[in-house]
Structures are given as C-alpha cells and as structure tokens.
Short mmCIF file of N, CA and C in Angstrom, two decimals:
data_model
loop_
_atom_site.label_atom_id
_atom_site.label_comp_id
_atom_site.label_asym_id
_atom_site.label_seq_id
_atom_site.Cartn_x
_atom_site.Cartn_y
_atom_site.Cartn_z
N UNK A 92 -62.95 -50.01 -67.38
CA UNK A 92 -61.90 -49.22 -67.97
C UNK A 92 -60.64 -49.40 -67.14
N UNK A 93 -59.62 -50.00 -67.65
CA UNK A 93 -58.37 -49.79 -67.16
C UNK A 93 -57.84 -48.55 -66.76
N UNK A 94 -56.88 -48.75 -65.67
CA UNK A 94 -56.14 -47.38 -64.54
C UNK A 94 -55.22 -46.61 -65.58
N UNK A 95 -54.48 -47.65 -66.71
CA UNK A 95 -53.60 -47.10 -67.17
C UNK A 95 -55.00 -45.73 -68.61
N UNK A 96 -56.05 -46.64 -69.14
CA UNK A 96 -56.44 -46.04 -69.43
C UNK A 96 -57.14 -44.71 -69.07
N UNK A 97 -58.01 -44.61 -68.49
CA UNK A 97 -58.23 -43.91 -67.86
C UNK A 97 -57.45 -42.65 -67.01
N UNK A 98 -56.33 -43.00 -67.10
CA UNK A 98 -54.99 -42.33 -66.48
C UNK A 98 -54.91 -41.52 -67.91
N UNK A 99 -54.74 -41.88 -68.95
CA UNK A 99 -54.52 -41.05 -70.15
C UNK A 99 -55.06 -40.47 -70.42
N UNK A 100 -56.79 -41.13 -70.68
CA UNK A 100 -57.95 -40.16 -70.95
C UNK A 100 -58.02 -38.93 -69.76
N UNK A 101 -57.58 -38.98 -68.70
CA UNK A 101 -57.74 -37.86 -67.48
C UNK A 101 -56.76 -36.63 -68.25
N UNK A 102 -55.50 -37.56 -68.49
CA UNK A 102 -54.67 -36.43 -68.65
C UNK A 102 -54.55 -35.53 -70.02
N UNK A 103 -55.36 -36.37 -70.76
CA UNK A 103 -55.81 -35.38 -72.45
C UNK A 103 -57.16 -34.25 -71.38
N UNK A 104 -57.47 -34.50 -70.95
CA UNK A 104 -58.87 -34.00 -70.00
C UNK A 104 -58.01 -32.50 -69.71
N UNK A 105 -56.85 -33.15 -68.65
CA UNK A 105 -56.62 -32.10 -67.78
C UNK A 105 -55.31 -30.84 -68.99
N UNK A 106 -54.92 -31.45 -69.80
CA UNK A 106 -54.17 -31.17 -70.75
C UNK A 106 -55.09 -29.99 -71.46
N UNK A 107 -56.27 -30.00 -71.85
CA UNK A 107 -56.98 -29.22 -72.50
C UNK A 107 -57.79 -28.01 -71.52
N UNK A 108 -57.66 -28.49 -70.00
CA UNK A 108 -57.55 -27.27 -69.57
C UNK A 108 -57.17 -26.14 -69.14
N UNK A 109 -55.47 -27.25 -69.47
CA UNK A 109 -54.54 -26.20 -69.08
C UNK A 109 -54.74 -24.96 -70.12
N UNK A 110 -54.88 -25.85 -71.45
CA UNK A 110 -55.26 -25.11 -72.53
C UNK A 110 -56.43 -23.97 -72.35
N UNK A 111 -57.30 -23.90 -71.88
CA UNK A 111 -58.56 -22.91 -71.64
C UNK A 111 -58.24 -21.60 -70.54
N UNK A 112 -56.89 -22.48 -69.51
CA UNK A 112 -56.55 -21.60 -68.49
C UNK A 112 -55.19 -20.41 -68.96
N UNK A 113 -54.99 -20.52 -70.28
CA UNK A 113 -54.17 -19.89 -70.56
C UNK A 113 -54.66 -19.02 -71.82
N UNK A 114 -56.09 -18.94 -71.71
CA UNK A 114 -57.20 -18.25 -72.40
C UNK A 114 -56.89 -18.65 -74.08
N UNK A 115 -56.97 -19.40 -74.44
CA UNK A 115 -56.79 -20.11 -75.64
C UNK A 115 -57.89 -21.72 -76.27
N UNK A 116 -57.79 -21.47 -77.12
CA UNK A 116 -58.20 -22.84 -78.00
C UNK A 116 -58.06 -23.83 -78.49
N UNK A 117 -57.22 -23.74 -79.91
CA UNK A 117 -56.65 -24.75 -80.76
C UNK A 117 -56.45 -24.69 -82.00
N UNK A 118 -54.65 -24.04 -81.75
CA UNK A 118 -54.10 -23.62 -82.95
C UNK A 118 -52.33 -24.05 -82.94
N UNK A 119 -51.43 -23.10 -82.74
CA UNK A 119 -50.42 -23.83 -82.31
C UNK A 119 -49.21 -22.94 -83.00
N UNK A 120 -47.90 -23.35 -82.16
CA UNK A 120 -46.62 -22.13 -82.95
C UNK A 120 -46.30 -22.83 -84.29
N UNK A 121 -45.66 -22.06 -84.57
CA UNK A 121 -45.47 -21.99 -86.31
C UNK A 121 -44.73 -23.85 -86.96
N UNK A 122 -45.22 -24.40 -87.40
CA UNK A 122 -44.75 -26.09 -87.63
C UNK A 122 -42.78 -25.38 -87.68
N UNK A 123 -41.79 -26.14 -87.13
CA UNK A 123 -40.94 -26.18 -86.82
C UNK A 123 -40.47 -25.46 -85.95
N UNK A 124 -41.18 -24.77 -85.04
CA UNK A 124 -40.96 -24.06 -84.12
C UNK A 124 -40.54 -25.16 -83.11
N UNK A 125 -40.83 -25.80 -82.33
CA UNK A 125 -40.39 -27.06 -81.43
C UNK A 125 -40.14 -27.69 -81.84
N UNK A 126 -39.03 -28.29 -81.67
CA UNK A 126 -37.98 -29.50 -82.21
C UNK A 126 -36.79 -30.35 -80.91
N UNK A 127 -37.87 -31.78 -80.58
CA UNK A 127 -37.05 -32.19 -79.40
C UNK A 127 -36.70 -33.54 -79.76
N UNK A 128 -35.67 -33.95 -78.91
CA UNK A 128 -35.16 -35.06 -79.12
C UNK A 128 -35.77 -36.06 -77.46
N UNK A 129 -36.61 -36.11 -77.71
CA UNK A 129 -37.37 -36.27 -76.16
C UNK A 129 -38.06 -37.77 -76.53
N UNK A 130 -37.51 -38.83 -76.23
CA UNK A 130 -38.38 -39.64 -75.87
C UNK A 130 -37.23 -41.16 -75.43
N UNK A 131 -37.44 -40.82 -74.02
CA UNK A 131 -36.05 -41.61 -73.43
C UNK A 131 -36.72 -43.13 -74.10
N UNK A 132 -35.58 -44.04 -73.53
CA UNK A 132 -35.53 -45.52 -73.53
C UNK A 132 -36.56 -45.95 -73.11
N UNK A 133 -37.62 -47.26 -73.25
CA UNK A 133 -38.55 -47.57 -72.56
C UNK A 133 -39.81 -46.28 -73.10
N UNK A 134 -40.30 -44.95 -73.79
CA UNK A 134 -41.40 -44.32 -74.18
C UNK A 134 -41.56 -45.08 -75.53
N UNK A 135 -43.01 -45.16 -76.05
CA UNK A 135 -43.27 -44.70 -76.94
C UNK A 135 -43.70 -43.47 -77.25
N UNK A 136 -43.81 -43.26 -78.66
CA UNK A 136 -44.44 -41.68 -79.05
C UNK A 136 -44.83 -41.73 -80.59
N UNK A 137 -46.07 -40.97 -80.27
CA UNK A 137 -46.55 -40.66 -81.33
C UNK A 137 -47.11 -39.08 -81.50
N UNK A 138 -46.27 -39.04 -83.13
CA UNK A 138 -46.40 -37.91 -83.45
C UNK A 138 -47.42 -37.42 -84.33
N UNK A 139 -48.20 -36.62 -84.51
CA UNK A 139 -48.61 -36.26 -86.16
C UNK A 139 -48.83 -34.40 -85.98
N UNK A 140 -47.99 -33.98 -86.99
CA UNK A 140 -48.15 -32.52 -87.30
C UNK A 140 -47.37 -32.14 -86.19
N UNK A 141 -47.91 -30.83 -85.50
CA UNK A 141 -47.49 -29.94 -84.22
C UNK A 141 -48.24 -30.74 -82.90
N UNK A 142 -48.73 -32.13 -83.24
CA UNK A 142 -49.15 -32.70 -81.89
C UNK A 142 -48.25 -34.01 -81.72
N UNK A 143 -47.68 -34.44 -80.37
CA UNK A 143 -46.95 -35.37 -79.75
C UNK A 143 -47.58 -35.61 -78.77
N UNK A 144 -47.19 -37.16 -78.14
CA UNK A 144 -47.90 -37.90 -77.04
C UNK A 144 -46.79 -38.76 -76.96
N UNK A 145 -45.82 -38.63 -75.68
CA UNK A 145 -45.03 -39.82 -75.07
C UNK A 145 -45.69 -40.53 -74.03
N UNK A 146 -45.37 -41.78 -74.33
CA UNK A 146 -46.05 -42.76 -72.57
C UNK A 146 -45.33 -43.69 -72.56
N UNK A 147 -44.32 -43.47 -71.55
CA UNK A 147 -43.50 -44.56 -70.92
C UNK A 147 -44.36 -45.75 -70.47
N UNK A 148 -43.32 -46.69 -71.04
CA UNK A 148 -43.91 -48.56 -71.06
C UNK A 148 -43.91 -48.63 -69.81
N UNK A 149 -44.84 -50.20 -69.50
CA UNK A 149 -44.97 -50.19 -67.99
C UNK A 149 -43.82 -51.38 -67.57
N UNK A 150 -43.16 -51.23 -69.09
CA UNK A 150 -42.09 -52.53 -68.64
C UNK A 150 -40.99 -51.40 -67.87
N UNK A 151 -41.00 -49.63 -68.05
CA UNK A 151 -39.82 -49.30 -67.75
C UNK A 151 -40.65 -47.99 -66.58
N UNK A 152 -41.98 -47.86 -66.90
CA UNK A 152 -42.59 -47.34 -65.81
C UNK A 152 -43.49 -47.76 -64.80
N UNK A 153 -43.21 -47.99 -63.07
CA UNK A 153 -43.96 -48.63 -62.54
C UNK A 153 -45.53 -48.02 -62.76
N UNK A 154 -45.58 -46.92 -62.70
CA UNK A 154 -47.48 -45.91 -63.07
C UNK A 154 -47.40 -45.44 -64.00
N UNK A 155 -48.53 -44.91 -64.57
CA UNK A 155 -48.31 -44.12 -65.71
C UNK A 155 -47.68 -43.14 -66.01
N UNK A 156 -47.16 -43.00 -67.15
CA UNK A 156 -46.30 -41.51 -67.48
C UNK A 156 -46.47 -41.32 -68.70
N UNK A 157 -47.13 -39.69 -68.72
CA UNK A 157 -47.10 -39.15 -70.36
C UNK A 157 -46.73 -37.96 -70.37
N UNK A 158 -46.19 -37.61 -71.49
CA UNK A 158 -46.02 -36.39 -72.22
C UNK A 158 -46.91 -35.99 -73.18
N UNK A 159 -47.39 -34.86 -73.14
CA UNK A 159 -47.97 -34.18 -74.23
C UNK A 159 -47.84 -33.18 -74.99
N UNK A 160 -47.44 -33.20 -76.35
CA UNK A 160 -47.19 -31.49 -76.91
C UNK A 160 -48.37 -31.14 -77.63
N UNK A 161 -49.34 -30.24 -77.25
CA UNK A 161 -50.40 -29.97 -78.17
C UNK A 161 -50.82 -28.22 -78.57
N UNK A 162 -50.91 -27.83 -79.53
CA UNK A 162 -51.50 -26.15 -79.89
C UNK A 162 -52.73 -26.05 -79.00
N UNK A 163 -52.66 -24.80 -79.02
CA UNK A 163 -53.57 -23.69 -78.42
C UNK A 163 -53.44 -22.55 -79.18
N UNK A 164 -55.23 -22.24 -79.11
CA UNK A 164 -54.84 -20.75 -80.54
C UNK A 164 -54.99 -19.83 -79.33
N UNK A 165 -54.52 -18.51 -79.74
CA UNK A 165 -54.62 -17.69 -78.66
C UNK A 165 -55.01 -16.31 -79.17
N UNK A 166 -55.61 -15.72 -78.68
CA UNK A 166 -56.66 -14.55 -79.10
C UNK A 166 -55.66 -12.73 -79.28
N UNK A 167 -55.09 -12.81 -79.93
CA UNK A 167 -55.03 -11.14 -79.54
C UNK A 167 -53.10 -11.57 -79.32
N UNK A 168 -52.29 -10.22 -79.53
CA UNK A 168 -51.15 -10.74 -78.94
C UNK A 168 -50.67 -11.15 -77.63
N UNK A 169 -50.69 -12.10 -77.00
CA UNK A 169 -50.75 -12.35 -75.68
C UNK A 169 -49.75 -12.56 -75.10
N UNK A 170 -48.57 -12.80 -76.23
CA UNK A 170 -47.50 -13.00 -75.56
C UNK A 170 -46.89 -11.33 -75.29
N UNK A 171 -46.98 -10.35 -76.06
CA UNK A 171 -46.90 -8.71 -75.48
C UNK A 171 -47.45 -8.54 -73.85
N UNK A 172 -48.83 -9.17 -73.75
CA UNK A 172 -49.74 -9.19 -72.48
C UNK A 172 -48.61 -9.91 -71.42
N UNK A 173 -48.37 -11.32 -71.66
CA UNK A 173 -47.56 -11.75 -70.63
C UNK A 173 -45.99 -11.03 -70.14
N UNK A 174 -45.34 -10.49 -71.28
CA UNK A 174 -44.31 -9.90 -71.34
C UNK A 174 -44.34 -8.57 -70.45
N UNK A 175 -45.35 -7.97 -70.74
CA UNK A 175 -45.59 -6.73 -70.25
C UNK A 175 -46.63 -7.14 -68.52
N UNK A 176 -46.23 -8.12 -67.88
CA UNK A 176 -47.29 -8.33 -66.99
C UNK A 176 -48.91 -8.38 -66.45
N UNK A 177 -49.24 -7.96 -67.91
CA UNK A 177 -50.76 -7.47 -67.92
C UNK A 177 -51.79 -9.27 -67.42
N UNK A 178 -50.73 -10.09 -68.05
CA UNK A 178 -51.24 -11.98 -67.63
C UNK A 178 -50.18 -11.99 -67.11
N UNK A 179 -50.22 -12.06 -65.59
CA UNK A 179 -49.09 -12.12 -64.87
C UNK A 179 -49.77 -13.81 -64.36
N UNK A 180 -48.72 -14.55 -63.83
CA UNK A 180 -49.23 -15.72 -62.92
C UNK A 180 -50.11 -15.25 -61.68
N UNK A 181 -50.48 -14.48 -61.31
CA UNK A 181 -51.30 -13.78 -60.19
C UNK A 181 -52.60 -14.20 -60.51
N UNK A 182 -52.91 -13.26 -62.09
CA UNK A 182 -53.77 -13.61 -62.64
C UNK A 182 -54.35 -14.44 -62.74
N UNK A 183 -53.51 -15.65 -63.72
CA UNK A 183 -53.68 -17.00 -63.59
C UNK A 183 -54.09 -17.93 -62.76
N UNK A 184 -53.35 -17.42 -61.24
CA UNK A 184 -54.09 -18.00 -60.25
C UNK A 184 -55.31 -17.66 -59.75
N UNK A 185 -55.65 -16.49 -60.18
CA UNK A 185 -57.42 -16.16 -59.67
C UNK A 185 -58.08 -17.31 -60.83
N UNK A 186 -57.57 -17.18 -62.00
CA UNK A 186 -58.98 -17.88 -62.80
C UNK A 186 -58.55 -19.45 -62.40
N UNK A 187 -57.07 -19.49 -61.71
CA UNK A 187 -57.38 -21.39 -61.32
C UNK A 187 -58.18 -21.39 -60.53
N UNK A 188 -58.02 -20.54 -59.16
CA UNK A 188 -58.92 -20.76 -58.17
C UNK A 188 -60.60 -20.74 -58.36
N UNK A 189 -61.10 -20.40 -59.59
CA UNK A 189 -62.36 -20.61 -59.96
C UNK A 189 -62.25 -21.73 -59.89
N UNK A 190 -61.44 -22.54 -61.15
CA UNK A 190 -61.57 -24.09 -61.37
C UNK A 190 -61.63 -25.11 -60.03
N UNK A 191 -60.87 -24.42 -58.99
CA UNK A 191 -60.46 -25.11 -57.71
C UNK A 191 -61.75 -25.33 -57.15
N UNK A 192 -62.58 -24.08 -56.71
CA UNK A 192 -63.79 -24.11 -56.06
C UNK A 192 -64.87 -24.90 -56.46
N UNK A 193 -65.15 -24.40 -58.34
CA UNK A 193 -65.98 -25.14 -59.10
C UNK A 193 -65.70 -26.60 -59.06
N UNK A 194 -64.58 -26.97 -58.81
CA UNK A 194 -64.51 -28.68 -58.82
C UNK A 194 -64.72 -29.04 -57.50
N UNK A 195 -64.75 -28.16 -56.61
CA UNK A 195 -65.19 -29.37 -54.92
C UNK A 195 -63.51 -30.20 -54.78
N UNK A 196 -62.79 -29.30 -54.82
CA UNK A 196 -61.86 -29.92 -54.95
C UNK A 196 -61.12 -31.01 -55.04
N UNK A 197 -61.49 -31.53 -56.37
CA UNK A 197 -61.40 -32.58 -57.75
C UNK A 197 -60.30 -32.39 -57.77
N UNK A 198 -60.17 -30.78 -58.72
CA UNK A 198 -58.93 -30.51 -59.27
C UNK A 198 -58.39 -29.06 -58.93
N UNK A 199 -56.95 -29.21 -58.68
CA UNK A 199 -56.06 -28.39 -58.09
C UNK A 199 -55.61 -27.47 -59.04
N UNK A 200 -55.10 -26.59 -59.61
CA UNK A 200 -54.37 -25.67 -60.81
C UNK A 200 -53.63 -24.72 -59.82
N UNK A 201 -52.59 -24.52 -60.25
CA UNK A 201 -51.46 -23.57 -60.10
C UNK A 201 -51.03 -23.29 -60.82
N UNK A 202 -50.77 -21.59 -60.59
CA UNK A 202 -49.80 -21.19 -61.96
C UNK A 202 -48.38 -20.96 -61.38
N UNK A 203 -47.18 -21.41 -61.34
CA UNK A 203 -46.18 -21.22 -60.47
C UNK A 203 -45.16 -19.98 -61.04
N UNK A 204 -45.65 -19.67 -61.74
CA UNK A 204 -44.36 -18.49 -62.42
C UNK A 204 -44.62 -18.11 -63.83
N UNK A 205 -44.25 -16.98 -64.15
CA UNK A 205 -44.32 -16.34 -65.72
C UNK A 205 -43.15 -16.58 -66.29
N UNK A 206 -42.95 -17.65 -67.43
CA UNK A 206 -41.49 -17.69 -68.44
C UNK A 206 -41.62 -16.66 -69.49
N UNK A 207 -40.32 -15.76 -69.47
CA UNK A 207 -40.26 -14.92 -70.53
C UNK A 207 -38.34 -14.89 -70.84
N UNK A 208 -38.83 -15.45 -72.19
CA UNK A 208 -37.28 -15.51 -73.43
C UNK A 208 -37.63 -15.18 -73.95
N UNK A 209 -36.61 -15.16 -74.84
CA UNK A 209 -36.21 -14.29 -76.05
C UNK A 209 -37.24 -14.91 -77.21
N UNK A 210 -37.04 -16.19 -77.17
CA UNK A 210 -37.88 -17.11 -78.16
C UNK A 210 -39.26 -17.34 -78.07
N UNK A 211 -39.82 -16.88 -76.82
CA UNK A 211 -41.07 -16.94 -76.08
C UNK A 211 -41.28 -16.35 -74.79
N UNK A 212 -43.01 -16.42 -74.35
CA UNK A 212 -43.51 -16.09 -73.37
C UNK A 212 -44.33 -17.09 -72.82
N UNK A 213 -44.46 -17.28 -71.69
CA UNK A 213 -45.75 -18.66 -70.76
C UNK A 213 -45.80 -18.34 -69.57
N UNK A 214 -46.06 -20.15 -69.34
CA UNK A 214 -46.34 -20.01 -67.49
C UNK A 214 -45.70 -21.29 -67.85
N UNK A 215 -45.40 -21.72 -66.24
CA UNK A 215 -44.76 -23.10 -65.84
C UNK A 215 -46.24 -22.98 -65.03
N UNK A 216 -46.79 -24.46 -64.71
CA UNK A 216 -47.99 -24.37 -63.98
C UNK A 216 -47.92 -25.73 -63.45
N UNK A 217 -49.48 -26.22 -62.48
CA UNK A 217 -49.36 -27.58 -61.87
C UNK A 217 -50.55 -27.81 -61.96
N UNK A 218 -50.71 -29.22 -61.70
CA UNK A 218 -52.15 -29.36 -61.27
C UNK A 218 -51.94 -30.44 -60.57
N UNK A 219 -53.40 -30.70 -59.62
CA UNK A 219 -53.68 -32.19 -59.20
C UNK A 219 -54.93 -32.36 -59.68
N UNK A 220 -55.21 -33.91 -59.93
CA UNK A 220 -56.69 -33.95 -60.42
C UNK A 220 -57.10 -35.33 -59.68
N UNK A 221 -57.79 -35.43 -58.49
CA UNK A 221 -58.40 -36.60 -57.71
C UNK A 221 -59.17 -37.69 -58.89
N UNK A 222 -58.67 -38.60 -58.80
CA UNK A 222 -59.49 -39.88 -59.24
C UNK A 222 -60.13 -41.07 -58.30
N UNK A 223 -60.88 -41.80 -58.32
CA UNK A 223 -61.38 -42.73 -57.35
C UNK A 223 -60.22 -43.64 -57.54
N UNK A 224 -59.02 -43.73 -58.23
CA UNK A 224 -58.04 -44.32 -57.88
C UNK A 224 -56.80 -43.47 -57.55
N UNK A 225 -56.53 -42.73 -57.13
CA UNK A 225 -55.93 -41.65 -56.44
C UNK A 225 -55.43 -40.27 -57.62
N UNK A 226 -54.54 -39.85 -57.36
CA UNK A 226 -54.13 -38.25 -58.04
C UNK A 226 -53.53 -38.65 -58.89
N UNK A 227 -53.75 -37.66 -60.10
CA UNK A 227 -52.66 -37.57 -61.18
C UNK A 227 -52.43 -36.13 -61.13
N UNK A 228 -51.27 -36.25 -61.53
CA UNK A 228 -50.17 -34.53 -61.31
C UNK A 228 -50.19 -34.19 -62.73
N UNK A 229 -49.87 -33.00 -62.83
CA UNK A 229 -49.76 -32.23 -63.97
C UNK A 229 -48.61 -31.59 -64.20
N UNK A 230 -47.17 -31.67 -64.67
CA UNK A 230 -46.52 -30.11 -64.85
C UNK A 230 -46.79 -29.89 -66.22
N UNK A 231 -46.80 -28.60 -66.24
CA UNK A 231 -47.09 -28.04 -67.84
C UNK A 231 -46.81 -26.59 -68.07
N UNK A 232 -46.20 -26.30 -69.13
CA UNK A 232 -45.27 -25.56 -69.25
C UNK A 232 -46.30 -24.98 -70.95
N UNK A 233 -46.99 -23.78 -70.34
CA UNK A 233 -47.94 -22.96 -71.55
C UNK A 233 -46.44 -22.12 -72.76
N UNK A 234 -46.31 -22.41 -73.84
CA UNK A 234 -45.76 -21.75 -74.93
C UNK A 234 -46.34 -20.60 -75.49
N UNK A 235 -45.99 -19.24 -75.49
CA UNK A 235 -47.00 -18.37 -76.39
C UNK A 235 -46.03 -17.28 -76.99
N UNK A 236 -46.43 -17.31 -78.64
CA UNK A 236 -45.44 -16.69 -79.46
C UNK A 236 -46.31 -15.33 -80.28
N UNK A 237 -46.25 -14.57 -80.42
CA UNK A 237 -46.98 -13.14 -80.49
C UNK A 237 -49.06 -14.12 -79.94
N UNK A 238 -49.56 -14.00 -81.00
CA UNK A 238 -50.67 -15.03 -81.10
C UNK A 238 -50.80 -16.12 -81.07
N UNK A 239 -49.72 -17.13 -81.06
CA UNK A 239 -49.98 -18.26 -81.13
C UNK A 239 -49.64 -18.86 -80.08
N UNK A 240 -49.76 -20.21 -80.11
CA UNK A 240 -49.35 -21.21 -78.98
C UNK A 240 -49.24 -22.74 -78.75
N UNK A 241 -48.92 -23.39 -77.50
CA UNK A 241 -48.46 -24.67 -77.74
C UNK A 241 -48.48 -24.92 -75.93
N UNK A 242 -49.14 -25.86 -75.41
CA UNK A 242 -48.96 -26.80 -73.94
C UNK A 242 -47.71 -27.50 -74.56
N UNK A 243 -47.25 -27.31 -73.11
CA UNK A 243 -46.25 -29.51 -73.15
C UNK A 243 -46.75 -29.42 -71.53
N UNK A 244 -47.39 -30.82 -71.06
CA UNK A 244 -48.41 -30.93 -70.30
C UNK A 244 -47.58 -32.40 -69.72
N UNK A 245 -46.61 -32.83 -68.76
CA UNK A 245 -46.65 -33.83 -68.38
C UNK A 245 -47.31 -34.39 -67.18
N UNK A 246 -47.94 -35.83 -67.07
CA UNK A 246 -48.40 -35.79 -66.45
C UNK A 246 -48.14 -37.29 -65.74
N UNK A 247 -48.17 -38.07 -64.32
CA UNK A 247 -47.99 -39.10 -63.56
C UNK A 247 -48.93 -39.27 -61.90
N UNK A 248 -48.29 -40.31 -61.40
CA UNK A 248 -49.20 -40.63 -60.35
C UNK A 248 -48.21 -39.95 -59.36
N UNK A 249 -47.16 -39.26 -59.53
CA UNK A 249 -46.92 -38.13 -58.25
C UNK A 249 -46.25 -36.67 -58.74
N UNK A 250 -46.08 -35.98 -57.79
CA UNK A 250 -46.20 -34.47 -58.80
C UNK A 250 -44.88 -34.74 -58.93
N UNK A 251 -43.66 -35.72 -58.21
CA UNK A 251 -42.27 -35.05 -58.63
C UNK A 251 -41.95 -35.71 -59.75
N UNK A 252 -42.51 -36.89 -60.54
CA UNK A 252 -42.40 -37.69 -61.98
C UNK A 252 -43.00 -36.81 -62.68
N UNK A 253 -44.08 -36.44 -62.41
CA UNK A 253 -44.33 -35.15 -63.29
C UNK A 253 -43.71 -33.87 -63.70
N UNK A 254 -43.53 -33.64 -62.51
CA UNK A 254 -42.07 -32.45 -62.73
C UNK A 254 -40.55 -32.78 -63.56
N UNK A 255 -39.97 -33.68 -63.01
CA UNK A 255 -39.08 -34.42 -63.63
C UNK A 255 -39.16 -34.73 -64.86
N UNK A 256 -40.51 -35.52 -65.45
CA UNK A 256 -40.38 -35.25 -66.93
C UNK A 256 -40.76 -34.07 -67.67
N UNK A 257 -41.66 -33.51 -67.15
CA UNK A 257 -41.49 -31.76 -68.03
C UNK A 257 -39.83 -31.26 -67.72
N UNK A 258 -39.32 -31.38 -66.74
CA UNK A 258 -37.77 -31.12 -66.97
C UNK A 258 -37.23 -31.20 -68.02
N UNK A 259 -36.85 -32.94 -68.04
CA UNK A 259 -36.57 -33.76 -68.71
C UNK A 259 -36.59 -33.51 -70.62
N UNK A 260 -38.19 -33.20 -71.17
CA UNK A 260 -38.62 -33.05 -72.44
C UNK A 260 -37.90 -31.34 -72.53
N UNK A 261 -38.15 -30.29 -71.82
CA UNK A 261 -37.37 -29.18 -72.02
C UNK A 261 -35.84 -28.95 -72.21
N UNK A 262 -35.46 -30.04 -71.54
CA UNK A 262 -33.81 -29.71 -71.38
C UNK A 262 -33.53 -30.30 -73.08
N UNK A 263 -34.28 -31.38 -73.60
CA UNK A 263 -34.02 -31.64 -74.75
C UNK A 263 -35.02 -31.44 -75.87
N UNK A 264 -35.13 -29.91 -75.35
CA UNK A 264 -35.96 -29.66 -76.76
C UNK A 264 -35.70 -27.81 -77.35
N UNK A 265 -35.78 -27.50 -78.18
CA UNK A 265 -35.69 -26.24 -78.38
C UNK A 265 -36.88 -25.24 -79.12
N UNK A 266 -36.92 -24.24 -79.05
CA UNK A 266 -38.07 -23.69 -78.94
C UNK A 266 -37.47 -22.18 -79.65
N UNK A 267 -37.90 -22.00 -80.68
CA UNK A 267 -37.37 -20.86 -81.70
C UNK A 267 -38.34 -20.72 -82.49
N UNK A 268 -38.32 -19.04 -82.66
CA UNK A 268 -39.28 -17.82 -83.33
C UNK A 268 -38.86 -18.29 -84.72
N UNK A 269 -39.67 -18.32 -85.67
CA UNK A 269 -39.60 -18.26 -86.99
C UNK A 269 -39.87 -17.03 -87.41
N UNK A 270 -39.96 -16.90 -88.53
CA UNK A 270 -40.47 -15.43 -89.24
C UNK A 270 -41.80 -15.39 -89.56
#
C-alpha cells in the first residue's frame, strides 16, 4: 500500500473519529448550509451532496494534504448543550483522553476550544495519529446546528499544514442557519 494511500485511508479513519468524539454519527447541516470557495491551485476535489474531499497534488504538495467536509448526526439539541457549557472542551478532553490511553499512544485527540456564533456551535480540535511511517496531524473544526452537524477535518504530515489548511478552507467558506 502506498504512503500517499494509506495517508488518506488514516485520515477518513481519524476523520470519523473526530466524528464519534463529538458524540455523533452520520447525518449533516441542512444541504446549503456550507458554501466554500476552497480548493486552492494545485487541489483536487471531489464533491457529492453535503460530503467534500480536497487533496493537494504532489506536483504542488511535497506530503500529503487533505481536506475533508463530512455530516455527523447528532443526538438531542447539542448545540443548546455546547452553548450553554454543559459540552464544554473540558469535557471533550476527558473522553479524548480515553482514546489517548486506549490507543497506547497511537493516537493523540485534543479538544482546543469551544466555537460559539451566531450561525453555529463546535470545537476547534487536534489530533496526532502515529503510523509506521511517521504522524499524521489532524485540525478539525466540529460544526453543530440545533441537532445537526458537519466535521471539516484537515489533515498532513505536520500539525502546522494541518492547521494552516483548516485556516485556509474557513477563511473561505461560510457557514449559515437556514430555516
């Protein structure tokens, strides 16, 4: 299996747990709710429905780099819960630190902060995830709109390309409540 592959398959992996760590499934905000103009020079992307996948070429990226936008259903109103502190990132970080221990430390999770707008509620979060060919980083940025929800999960071979492109896809994308 190729690095680049395998690099992807990790990060749909680690992508879906961000999804579980933000007590959710697979559902997603309302179709036109996210609307970005996100996919620099050098990505491809593929879209279908409320799911996206960018991965910068290796003609314009030296390691791998992806973006991911994917739903998460979410149980109960949760974005009231996050709003109101009841899922504070505190929280979040006790149930990473399960994942931390349970992996023998594989894989890393952080929740770095609670986002709350007008248009929404989340977490900004991190991860590391050890491979026998070294780390892939995670930033990912949980979406949650009364019940519903949405990851954007970027992910690379160091945490600040990772960071940088979850920047990057946010600064050009927008994120609005429907009715």
């Amino acid at each position: 299996m190729s690095f680049r592959f395998s690099f992807i398959f990790k990060a749909v992996s680690i992508a879906l747990l961000c999804g579980f760590l933000a007590a959710c499934q697979t559902t997603g905000l309302k179709p036109g709710s996210i609307s970005s103009s996100f996919a620099p020079k050098g990505w491809a992307s593929k879209q279908n429905g409320n799911k996206a996948v960018y991965v910068c070429l290796p003609s314009t990226c030296k390691s791998p780099e992806v973006v991911v936008v994917g739903p998460i259903e979410v149980k109960g109103d949760t974005e009231t819960a996050i709003r109101q502190n009841l899922i504070s990132a505190e929280l979040m970080n006790a149930v990473g630190n399960i994942a931390n221990v349970a992996s023998k430390g594989q894989v890393r999770l952080k929740t770095n902060r609670r986002v709350v707008t007008k248009s929404y509620s989340g977490f900004d979060m991190t991860a590391r995830y050890r491979t026998d060919k070294g780390n892939v980083y995670v930033a990912a940025r949980i979406i949650i709109q009364n019940d519903r929800g949405s990851t954007v999960a970027s992910f690379a071979t160091s945490s600040s390309r990772a960071k940088t492109n979850l920047d990057r896809f946010l600064k050009q994308t927008t994120i609005k409540r429907l009715p």
